[in-house]
């Protein structure tokens, strides 16, 4: 038997220990409540009912006010909740909102907002300063058309994805110029089918995750919309859901799910293995009661829009 020199053996052992520690840390994420901001009202910095949230490359936070009829239905804040500006008014036209919901932001900090109360002009695109660029989609059942657009996401090439809950029950993809590319999904409970898909997010490998809200699961697809896997069942245990809504993906491709009726955020690895949860423990003021929107900033802080308390909670990872 050939003996391994001690120095090499020590290096191998240390390498294995470091790898094990690294793997463990990836599955041992913990989060602590950092702060909260926003309150009920119709003035700047206040909300009638928050419905979506997004964070840009400069860690500015955008919040949609679902039913507010406030002067500006999208508000932009600094990471600590200081109001910067508002944009988007109530109305029935390409640049107006009825019920703004999901938010996604591309690499140029263009802001996409789904307006499911106004499917004729389903997705609105604005600059980070609130200047209207275009509307994407139309009303109907065919390609590029929506009945109830709810969630939006972007990939690393700035393609846009949007969910349509209701009769279409699918996900549609548009290129960076707003032209229709493809759609996938159909109504049902089978693999690759949806029952009220609420949100969509894309990882760094262009895998597509969809929160299948009324089927109480998350489904994963490849970049061509081919079904890969699913995770989650109905319930309140670890890895179970009651109406999963918004999604976010961190740089390690972990998937964050706002488990709205369980009043918590759950975190999974890229293969759907449960890692941790937060938002449902701690002091009463630190708990979320209806997480309808979730977004991550460059520091790993998690911003959660609470639909019941109409405020924003911020959670930080514990080193």
PDB file of N, CA, C and O in Angstrom, residues 110-166:
ATOM      1  N   UNK A 110     -34.296  49.696 -15.039  1.00  0.00           N
ATOM      2  CA  UNK A 110     -35.666  49.904 -15.492  1.00  0.00           C
ATOM      3  C   UNK A 110     -36.601  49.094 -14.601  1.00  0.00           C
ATOM      4  O   UNK A 110     -36.292  47.964 -14.218  1.00  0.00           O
ATOM      5  N   UNK A 111     -37.745  49.676 -14.283  1.00  0.00           N
ATOM      6  CA  UNK A 111     -38.674  49.085 -13.316  1.00  0.00           C
ATOM      7  C   UNK A 111     -39.905  48.565 -14.057  1.00  0.00           C
ATOM      8  O   UNK A 111     -40.586  49.320 -14.759  1.00  0.00           O
ATOM      9  N   UNK A 112     -40.177  47.265 -13.898  1.00  0.00           N
ATOM     10  CA  UNK A 112     -41.361  46.643 -14.478  1.00  0.00           C
ATOM     11  C   UNK A 112     -42.385  46.409 -13.378  1.00  0.00           C
ATOM     12  O   UNK A 112     -42.050  45.881 -12.317  1.00  0.00           O
ATOM     13  N   UNK A 113     -43.639  46.788 -13.650  1.00  0.00           N
ATOM     14  CA  UNK A 113     -44.716  46.577 -12.680  1.00  0.00           C
ATOM     15  C   UNK A 113     -45.894  45.920 -13.393  1.00  0.00           C
ATOM     16  O   UNK A 113     -46.339  46.400 -14.441  1.00  0.00           O
ATOM     17  N   UNK A 114     -46.377  44.817 -12.824  1.00  0.00           N
ATOM     18  CA  UNK A 114     -47.574  44.167 -13.347  1.00  0.00           C
ATOM     19  C   UNK A 114     -48.801  44.888 -12.817  1.00  0.00           C
ATOM     20  O   UNK A 114     -48.880  45.207 -11.635  1.00  0.00           O
ATOM     21  N   UNK A 115     -49.767  45.128 -13.704  1.00  0.00           N
ATOM     22  CA  UNK A 115     -51.008  45.808 -13.314  1.00  0.00           C
ATOM     23  C   UNK A 115     -52.172  44.889 -13.636  1.00  0.00           C
ATOM     24  O   UNK A 115     -52.727  44.921 -14.724  1.00  0.00           O
ATOM     25  N   UNK A 116     -52.566  44.044 -12.657  1.00  0.00           N
ATOM     26  CA  UNK A 116     -53.576  43.052 -13.001  1.00  0.00           C
ATOM     27  C   UNK A 116     -54.979  43.642 -13.021  1.00  0.00           C
ATOM     28  O   UNK A 116     -55.930  42.963 -13.447  1.00  0.00           O
ATOM     29  N   UNK A 117     -55.149  44.869 -12.624  1.00  0.00           N
ATOM     30  CA  UNK A 117     -56.449  45.498 -12.785  1.00  0.00           C
ATOM     31  C   UNK A 117     -56.616  46.159 -14.146  1.00  0.00           C
ATOM     32  O   UNK A 117     -57.681  46.674 -14.466  1.00  0.00           O
ATOM     33  N   UNK A 118     -55.565  46.118 -14.935  1.00  0.00           N
ATOM     34  CA  UNK A 118     -55.569  46.815 -16.223  1.00  0.00           C
ATOM     35  C   UNK A 118     -54.861  45.949 -17.255  1.00  0.00           C
ATOM     36  O   UNK A 118     -53.821  46.334 -17.793  1.00  0.00           O
ATOM     37  N   UNK A 119     -55.377  44.734 -17.566  1.00  0.00           N
ATOM     38  CA  UNK A 119     -54.643  43.791 -18.408  1.00  0.00           C
ATOM     39  C   UNK A 119     -54.469  44.236 -19.856  1.00  0.00           C
ATOM     40  O   UNK A 119     -53.647  43.668 -20.577  1.00  0.00           O
ATOM     41  N   UNK A 120     -55.232  45.224 -20.303  1.00  0.00           N
ATOM     42  CA  UNK A 120     -55.018  45.746 -21.650  1.00  0.00           C
ATOM     43  C   UNK A 120     -53.611  46.323 -21.768  1.00  0.00           C
ATOM     44  O   UNK A 120     -53.000  46.283 -22.841  1.00  0.00           O
ATOM     45  N   UNK A 121     -53.111  46.867 -20.681  1.00  0.00           N
ATOM     46  CA  UNK A 121     -51.733  47.378 -20.622  1.00  0.00           C
ATOM     47  C   UNK A 121     -51.059  46.664 -19.445  1.00  0.00           C
ATOM     48  O   UNK A 121     -50.818  47.247 -18.392  1.00  0.00           O
ATOM     49  N   UNK A 122     -50.770  45.381 -19.644  1.00  0.00           N
ATOM     50  CA  UNK A 122     -50.495  44.460 -18.546  1.00  0.00           C
ATOM     51  C   UNK A 122     -49.269  44.821 -17.727  1.00  0.00           C
ATOM     52  O   UNK A 122     -49.313  44.876 -16.500  1.00  0.00           O
ATOM     53  N   UNK A 123     -48.139  45.057 -18.396  1.00  0.00           N
ATOM     54  CA  UNK A 123     -46.879  45.335 -17.712  1.00  0.00           C
ATOM     55  C   UNK A 123     -46.411  46.729 -18.095  1.00  0.00           C
ATOM     56  O   UNK A 123     -46.354  47.074 -19.267  1.00  0.00           O
ATOM     57  N   UNK A 124     -46.098  47.539 -17.093  1.00  0.00           N
ATOM     58  CA  UNK A 124     -45.579  48.885 -17.346  1.00  0.00           C
ATOM     59  C   UNK A 124     -44.083  48.915 -17.067  1.00  0.00           C
ATOM     60  O   UNK A 124     -43.614  48.336 -16.089  1.00  0.00           O
ATOM     61  N   UNK A 125     -43.356  49.630 -17.916  1.00  0.00           N
ATOM     62  CA  UNK A 125     -41.921  49.815 -17.708  1.00  0.00           C
ATOM     63  C   UNK A 125     -41.637  51.302 -17.506  1.00  0.00           C
ATOM     64  O   UNK A 125     -42.075  52.146 -18.296  1.00  0.00           O
ATOM     65  N   UNK A 126     -40.885  51.609 -16.442  1.00  0.00           N
ATOM     66  CA  UNK A 126     -40.498  52.981 -16.111  1.00  0.00           C
ATOM     67  C   UNK A 126     -38.988  53.036 -15.899  1.00  0.00           C
ATOM     68  O   UNK A 126     -38.350  52.030 -15.568  1.00  0.00           O
ATOM     69  N   UNK A 127     -38.428  54.228 -16.046  1.00  0.00           N
ATOM     70  CA  UNK A 127     -37.044  54.433 -15.623  1.00  0.00           C
ATOM     71  C   UNK A 127     -37.009  54.491 -14.097  1.00  0.00           C
ATOM     72  O   UNK A 127     -38.040  54.575 -13.429  1.00  0.00           O
ATOM     73  N   UNK A 128     -35.792  54.466 -13.544  1.00  0.00           N
ATOM     74  CA  UNK A 128     -35.656  54.539 -12.090  1.00  0.00           C
ATOM     75  C   UNK A 128     -36.106  55.879 -11.537  1.00  0.00           C
ATOM     76  O   UNK A 128     -36.345  56.006 -10.329  1.00  0.00           O
ATOM     77  N   UNK A 129     -36.251  56.883 -12.398  1.00  0.00           N
ATOM     78  CA  UNK A 129     -36.750  58.199 -11.982  1.00  0.00           C
ATOM     79  C   UNK A 129     -38.252  58.343 -12.184  1.00  0.00           C
ATOM     80  O   UNK A 129     -38.797  59.440 -12.010  1.00  0.00           O
ATOM     81  N   UNK A 130     -38.907  57.261 -12.610  1.00  0.00           N
ATOM     82  CA  UNK A 130     -40.350  57.291 -12.735  1.00  0.00           C
ATOM     83  C   UNK A 130     -40.871  57.767 -14.071  1.00  0.00           C
ATOM     84  O   UNK A 130     -42.065  58.044 -14.205  1.00  0.00           O
ATOM     85  N   UNK A 131     -40.004  57.842 -15.088  1.00  0.00           N
ATOM     86  CA  UNK A 131     -40.449  58.231 -16.424  1.00  0.00           C
ATOM     87  C   UNK A 131     -40.985  57.012 -17.160  1.00  0.00           C
ATOM     88  O   UNK A 131     -40.311  55.978 -17.238  1.00  0.00           O
ATOM     89  N   UNK A 132     -42.189  57.117 -17.692  1.00  0.00           N
ATOM     90  CA  UNK A 132     -42.814  56.001 -18.401  1.00  0.00           C
ATOM     91  C   UNK A 132     -42.051  55.684 -19.681  1.00  0.00           C
ATOM     92  O   UNK A 132     -41.703  56.583 -20.453  1.00  0.00           O
ATOM     93  N   UNK A 133     -41.808  54.379 -19.923  1.00  0.00           N
ATOM     94  CA  UNK A 133     -41.127  53.934 -21.137  1.00  0.00           C
ATOM     95  C   UNK A 133     -42.105  53.273 -22.095  1.00  0.00           C
ATOM     96  O   UNK A 133     -42.237  53.678 -23.247  1.00  0.00           O
ATOM     97  N   UNK A 134     -42.785  52.243 -21.632  1.00  0.00           N
ATOM     98  CA  UNK A 134     -43.710  51.503 -22.504  1.00  0.00           C
ATOM     99  C   UNK A 134     -44.622  50.622 -21.661  1.00  0.00           C
ATOM    100  O   UNK A 134     -44.346  50.371 -20.486  1.00  0.00           O
ATOM    101  N   UNK A 135     -45.694  50.138 -22.292  1.00  0.00           N
ATOM    102  CA  UNK A 135     -46.482  49.061 -21.711  1.00  0.00           C
ATOM    103  C   UNK A 135     -46.300  47.826 -22.583  1.00  0.00           C
ATOM    104  O   UNK A 135     -46.058  47.925 -23.788  1.00  0.00           O
ATOM    105  N   UNK A 136     -46.397  46.663 -21.965  1.00  0.00           N
ATOM    106  CA  UNK A 136     -46.138  45.393 -22.631  1.00  0.00           C
ATOM    107  C   UNK A 136     -47.333  44.487 -22.412  1.00  0.00           C
ATOM    108  O   UNK A 136     -47.847  44.366 -21.303  1.00  0.00           O
ATOM    109  N   UNK A 137     -47.767  43.822 -23.499  1.00  0.00           N
ATOM    110  CA  UNK A 137     -48.882  42.886 -23.387  1.00  0.00           C
ATOM    111  C   UNK A 137     -50.199  43.529 -23.748  1.00  0.00           C
ATOM    112  O   UNK A 137     -50.299  44.732 -24.025  1.00  0.00           O
ATOM    113  N   UNK A 138     -51.227  42.722 -23.743  1.00  0.00           N
ATOM    114  CA  UNK A 138     -52.573  43.179 -24.028  1.00  0.00           C
ATOM    115  C   UNK A 138     -53.562  42.236 -23.383  1.00  0.00           C
ATOM    116  O   UNK A 138     -53.185  41.269 -22.712  1.00  0.00           O
ATOM    117  N   UNK A 139     -54.851  42.502 -23.574  1.00  0.00           N
ATOM    118  CA  UNK A 139     -55.887  41.704 -22.929  1.00  0.00           C
ATOM    119  C   UNK A 139     -56.323  40.556 -23.832  1.00  0.00           C
ATOM    120  O   UNK A 139     -56.593  40.753 -25.022  1.00  0.00           O
ATOM    121  N   UNK A 140     -56.386  39.335 -23.268  1.00  0.00           N
ATOM    122  CA  UNK A 140     -56.879  38.213 -24.047  1.00  0.00           C
ATOM    123  C   UNK A 140     -56.243  36.904 -23.637  1.00  0.00           C
ATOM    124  O   UNK A 140     -55.589  36.804 -22.600  1.00  0.00           O
ATOM    125  N   UNK A 141     -56.440  35.869 -24.480  1.00  0.00           N
ATOM    126  CA  UNK A 141     -56.010  34.518 -24.146  1.00  0.00           C
ATOM    127  C   UNK A 141     -54.849  34.026 -25.007  1.00  0.00           C
ATOM    128  O   UNK A 141     -54.382  32.912 -24.802  1.00  0.00           O
ATOM    129  N   UNK A 142     -54.391  34.808 -25.950  1.00  0.00           N
ATOM    130  CA  UNK A 142     -53.355  34.348 -26.859  1.00  0.00           C
ATOM    131  C   UNK A 142     -51.963  34.745 -26.423  1.00  0.00           C
ATOM    132  O   UNK A 142     -51.750  35.305 -25.338  1.00  0.00           O
ATOM    133  N   UNK A 143     -50.971  34.478 -27.274  1.00  0.00           N
ATOM    134  CA  UNK A 143     -49.580  34.840 -26.976  1.00  0.00           C
ATOM    135  C   UNK A 143     -49.434  36.340 -26.734  1.00  0.00           C
ATOM    136  O   UNK A 143     -49.953  37.166 -27.495  1.00  0.00           O
ATOM    137  N   UNK A 144     -48.750  36.685 -25.662  1.00  0.00           N
ATOM    138  CA  UNK A 144     -48.524  38.088 -25.340  1.00  0.00           C
ATOM    139  C   UNK A 144     -49.716  38.779 -24.718  1.00  0.00           C
ATOM    140  O   UNK A 144     -49.676  39.990 -24.485  1.00  0.00           O
ATOM    141  N   UNK A 145     -50.772  38.022 -24.413  1.00  0.00           N
ATOM    142  CA  UNK A 145     -51.992  38.593 -23.857  1.00  0.00           C
ATOM    143  C   UNK A 145     -52.220  38.076 -22.440  1.00  0.00           C
ATOM    144  O   UNK A 145     -51.790  36.979 -22.085  1.00  0.00           O
ATOM    145  N   UNK A 146     -52.914  38.864 -21.622  1.00  0.00           N
ATOM    146  CA  UNK A 146     -53.098  38.551 -20.205  1.00  0.00           C
ATOM    147  C   UNK A 146     -54.556  38.732 -19.795  1.00  0.00           C
ATOM    148  O   UNK A 146     -55.273  39.556 -20.354  1.00  0.00           O
ATOM    149  N   UNK A 147     -54.938  37.956 -18.786  1.00  0.00           N
ATOM    150  CA  UNK A 147     -56.203  38.172 -18.089  1.00  0.00           C
ATOM    151  C   UNK A 147     -55.928  38.826 -16.737  1.00  0.00           C
ATOM    152  O   UNK A 147     -56.533  39.833 -16.388  1.00  0.00           O
ATOM    153  N   UNK A 148     -55.003  38.254 -15.988  1.00  0.00           N
ATOM    154  CA  UNK A 148     -54.646  38.787 -14.668  1.00  0.00           C
ATOM    155  C   UNK A 148     -53.126  38.746 -14.471  1.00  0.00           C
ATOM    156  O   UNK A 148     -52.616  37.844 -13.783  1.00  0.00           O
ATOM    157  N   UNK A 149     -52.392  39.665 -15.033  1.00  0.00           N
ATOM    158  CA  UNK A 149     -50.941  39.677 -14.801  1.00  0.00           C
ATOM    159  C   UNK A 149     -50.640  40.003 -13.342  1.00  0.00           C
ATOM    160  O   UNK A 149     -51.190  40.956 -12.794  1.00  0.00           O
ATOM    161  N   UNK A 150     -49.783  39.193 -12.705  1.00  0.00           N
ATOM    162  CA  UNK A 150     -49.556  39.399 -11.277  1.00  0.00           C
ATOM    163  C   UNK A 150     -48.120  39.546 -10.864  1.00  0.00           C
ATOM    164  O   UNK A 150     -47.768  40.432 -10.096  1.00  0.00           O
ATOM    165  N   UNK A 151     -47.239  38.653 -11.346  1.00  0.00           N
ATOM    166  CA  UNK A 151     -45.844  38.674 -10.937  1.00  0.00           C
ATOM    167  C   UNK A 151     -44.926  38.849 -12.128  1.00  0.00           C
ATOM    168  O   UNK A 151     -45.246  38.424 -13.247  1.00  0.00           O
ATOM    169  N   UNK A 152     -43.777  39.475 -11.904  1.00  0.00           N
ATOM    170  CA  UNK A 152     -42.802  39.689 -12.969  1.00  0.00           C
ATOM    171  C   UNK A 152     -41.402  39.346 -12.459  1.00  0.00           C
ATOM    172  O   UNK A 152     -41.111  39.446 -11.264  1.00  0.00           O
ATOM    173  N   UNK A 153     -40.535  38.945 -13.389  1.00  0.00           N
ATOM    174  CA  UNK A 153     -39.142  38.669 -13.079  1.00  0.00           C
ATOM    175  C   UNK A 153     -38.289  38.922 -14.301  1.00  0.00           C
ATOM    176  O   UNK A 153     -38.802  38.984 -15.427  1.00  0.00           O
ATOM    177  N   UNK A 154     -36.991  39.076 -14.105  1.00  0.00           N
ATOM    178  CA  UNK A 154     -36.062  39.271 -15.213  1.00  0.00           C
ATOM    179  C   UNK A 154     -34.901  38.291 -15.071  1.00  0.00           C
ATOM    180  O   UNK A 154     -34.549  37.879 -13.963  1.00  0.00           O
ATOM    181  N   UNK A 155     -34.291  37.918 -16.210  1.00  0.00           N
ATOM    182  CA  UNK A 155     -33.110  37.070 -16.170  1.00  0.00           C
ATOM    183  C   UNK A 155     -31.867  37.912 -16.415  1.00  0.00           C
ATOM    184  O   UNK A 155     -31.937  39.146 -16.531  1.00  0.00           O
ATOM    185  N   UNK A 156     -30.695  37.268 -16.480  1.00  0.00           N
ATOM    186  CA  UNK A 156     -29.440  37.999 -16.590  1.00  0.00           C
ATOM    187  C   UNK A 156     -29.255  38.655 -17.951  1.00  0.00           C
ATOM    188  O   UNK A 156     -28.407  39.520 -18.105  1.00  0.00           O
ATOM    189  N   UNK A 157     -30.065  38.253 -18.940  1.00  0.00           N
ATOM    190  CA  UNK A 157     -30.052  38.936 -20.244  1.00  0.00           C
ATOM    191  C   UNK A 157     -31.129  40.007 -20.344  1.00  0.00           C
ATOM    192  O   UNK A 157     -31.365  40.556 -21.407  1.00  0.00           O
ATOM    193  N   UNK A 158     -31.802  40.289 -19.248  1.00  0.00           N
ATOM    194  CA  UNK A 158     -32.857  41.296 -19.169  1.00  0.00           C
ATOM    195  C   UNK A 158     -34.123  40.917 -19.930  1.00  0.00           C
ATOM    196  O   UNK A 158     -34.924  41.784 -20.295  1.00  0.00           O
ATOM    197  N   UNK A 159     -34.300  39.625 -20.193  1.00  0.00           N
ATOM    198  CA  UNK A 159     -35.610  39.178 -20.660  1.00  0.00           C
ATOM    199  C   UNK A 159     -36.609  39.280 -19.509  1.00  0.00           C
ATOM    200  O   UNK A 159     -36.253  39.103 -18.343  1.00  0.00           O
ATOM    201  N   UNK A 160     -37.847  39.549 -19.858  1.00  0.00           N
ATOM    202  CA  UNK A 160     -38.909  39.746 -18.875  1.00  0.00           C
ATOM    203  C   UNK A 160     -39.838  38.537 -18.856  1.00  0.00           C
ATOM    204  O   UNK A 160     -40.219  38.021 -19.907  1.00  0.00           O
ATOM    205  N   UNK A 161     -40.201  38.108 -17.649  1.00  0.00           N
ATOM    206  CA  UNK A 161     -41.158  37.012 -17.467  1.00  0.00           C
ATOM    207  C   UNK A 161     -42.329  37.541 -16.643  1.00  0.00           C
ATOM    208  O   UNK A 161     -42.138  38.319 -15.716  1.00  0.00           O
ATOM    209  N   UNK A 162     -43.535  37.082 -16.985  1.00  0.00           N
ATOM    210  CA  UNK A 162     -44.724  37.549 -16.267  1.00  0.00           C
ATOM    211  C   UNK A 162     -45.706  36.407 -16.083  1.00  0.00           C
ATOM    212  O   UNK A 162     -45.927  35.606 -17.006  1.00  0.00           O
ATOM    213  N   UNK A 163     -46.287  36.319 -14.891  1.00  0.00           N
ATOM    214  CA  UNK A 163     -47.310  35.304 -14.631  1.00  0.00           C
ATOM    215  C   UNK A 163     -48.689  35.864 -14.944  1.00  0.00           C
ATOM    216  O   UNK A 163     -48.936  37.062 -14.820  1.00  0.00           O
ATOM    217  N   UNK A 164     -49.577  34.965 -15.336  1.00  0.00           N
ATOM    218  CA  UNK A 164     -50.961  35.343 -15.619  1.00  0.00           C
ATOM    219  C   UNK A 164     -51.863  34.344 -14.912  1.00  0.00           C
ATOM    220  O   UNK A 164     -51.976  33.191 -15.308  1.00  0.00           O
ATOM    221  N   UNK A 165     -52.481  34.781 -13.814  1.00  0.00           N
ATOM    222  CA  UNK A 165     -53.357  33.874 -13.082  1.00  0.00           C
ATOM    223  C   UNK A 165     -54.793  34.060 -13.554  1.00  0.00           C
ATOM    224  O   UNK A 165     -55.191  35.117 -14.021  1.00  0.00           O
ATOM    225  N   UNK A 166     -55.577  33.007 -13.461  1.00  0.00           N
ATOM    226  CA  UNK A 166     -56.945  33.036 -13.977  1.00  0.00           C
ATOM    227  C   UNK A 166     -57.057  32.089 -15.157  1.00  0.00           C
ATOM    228  O   UNK A 166     -56.548  30.971 -15.140  1.00  0.00           O
TER     229      UNK A 166
END
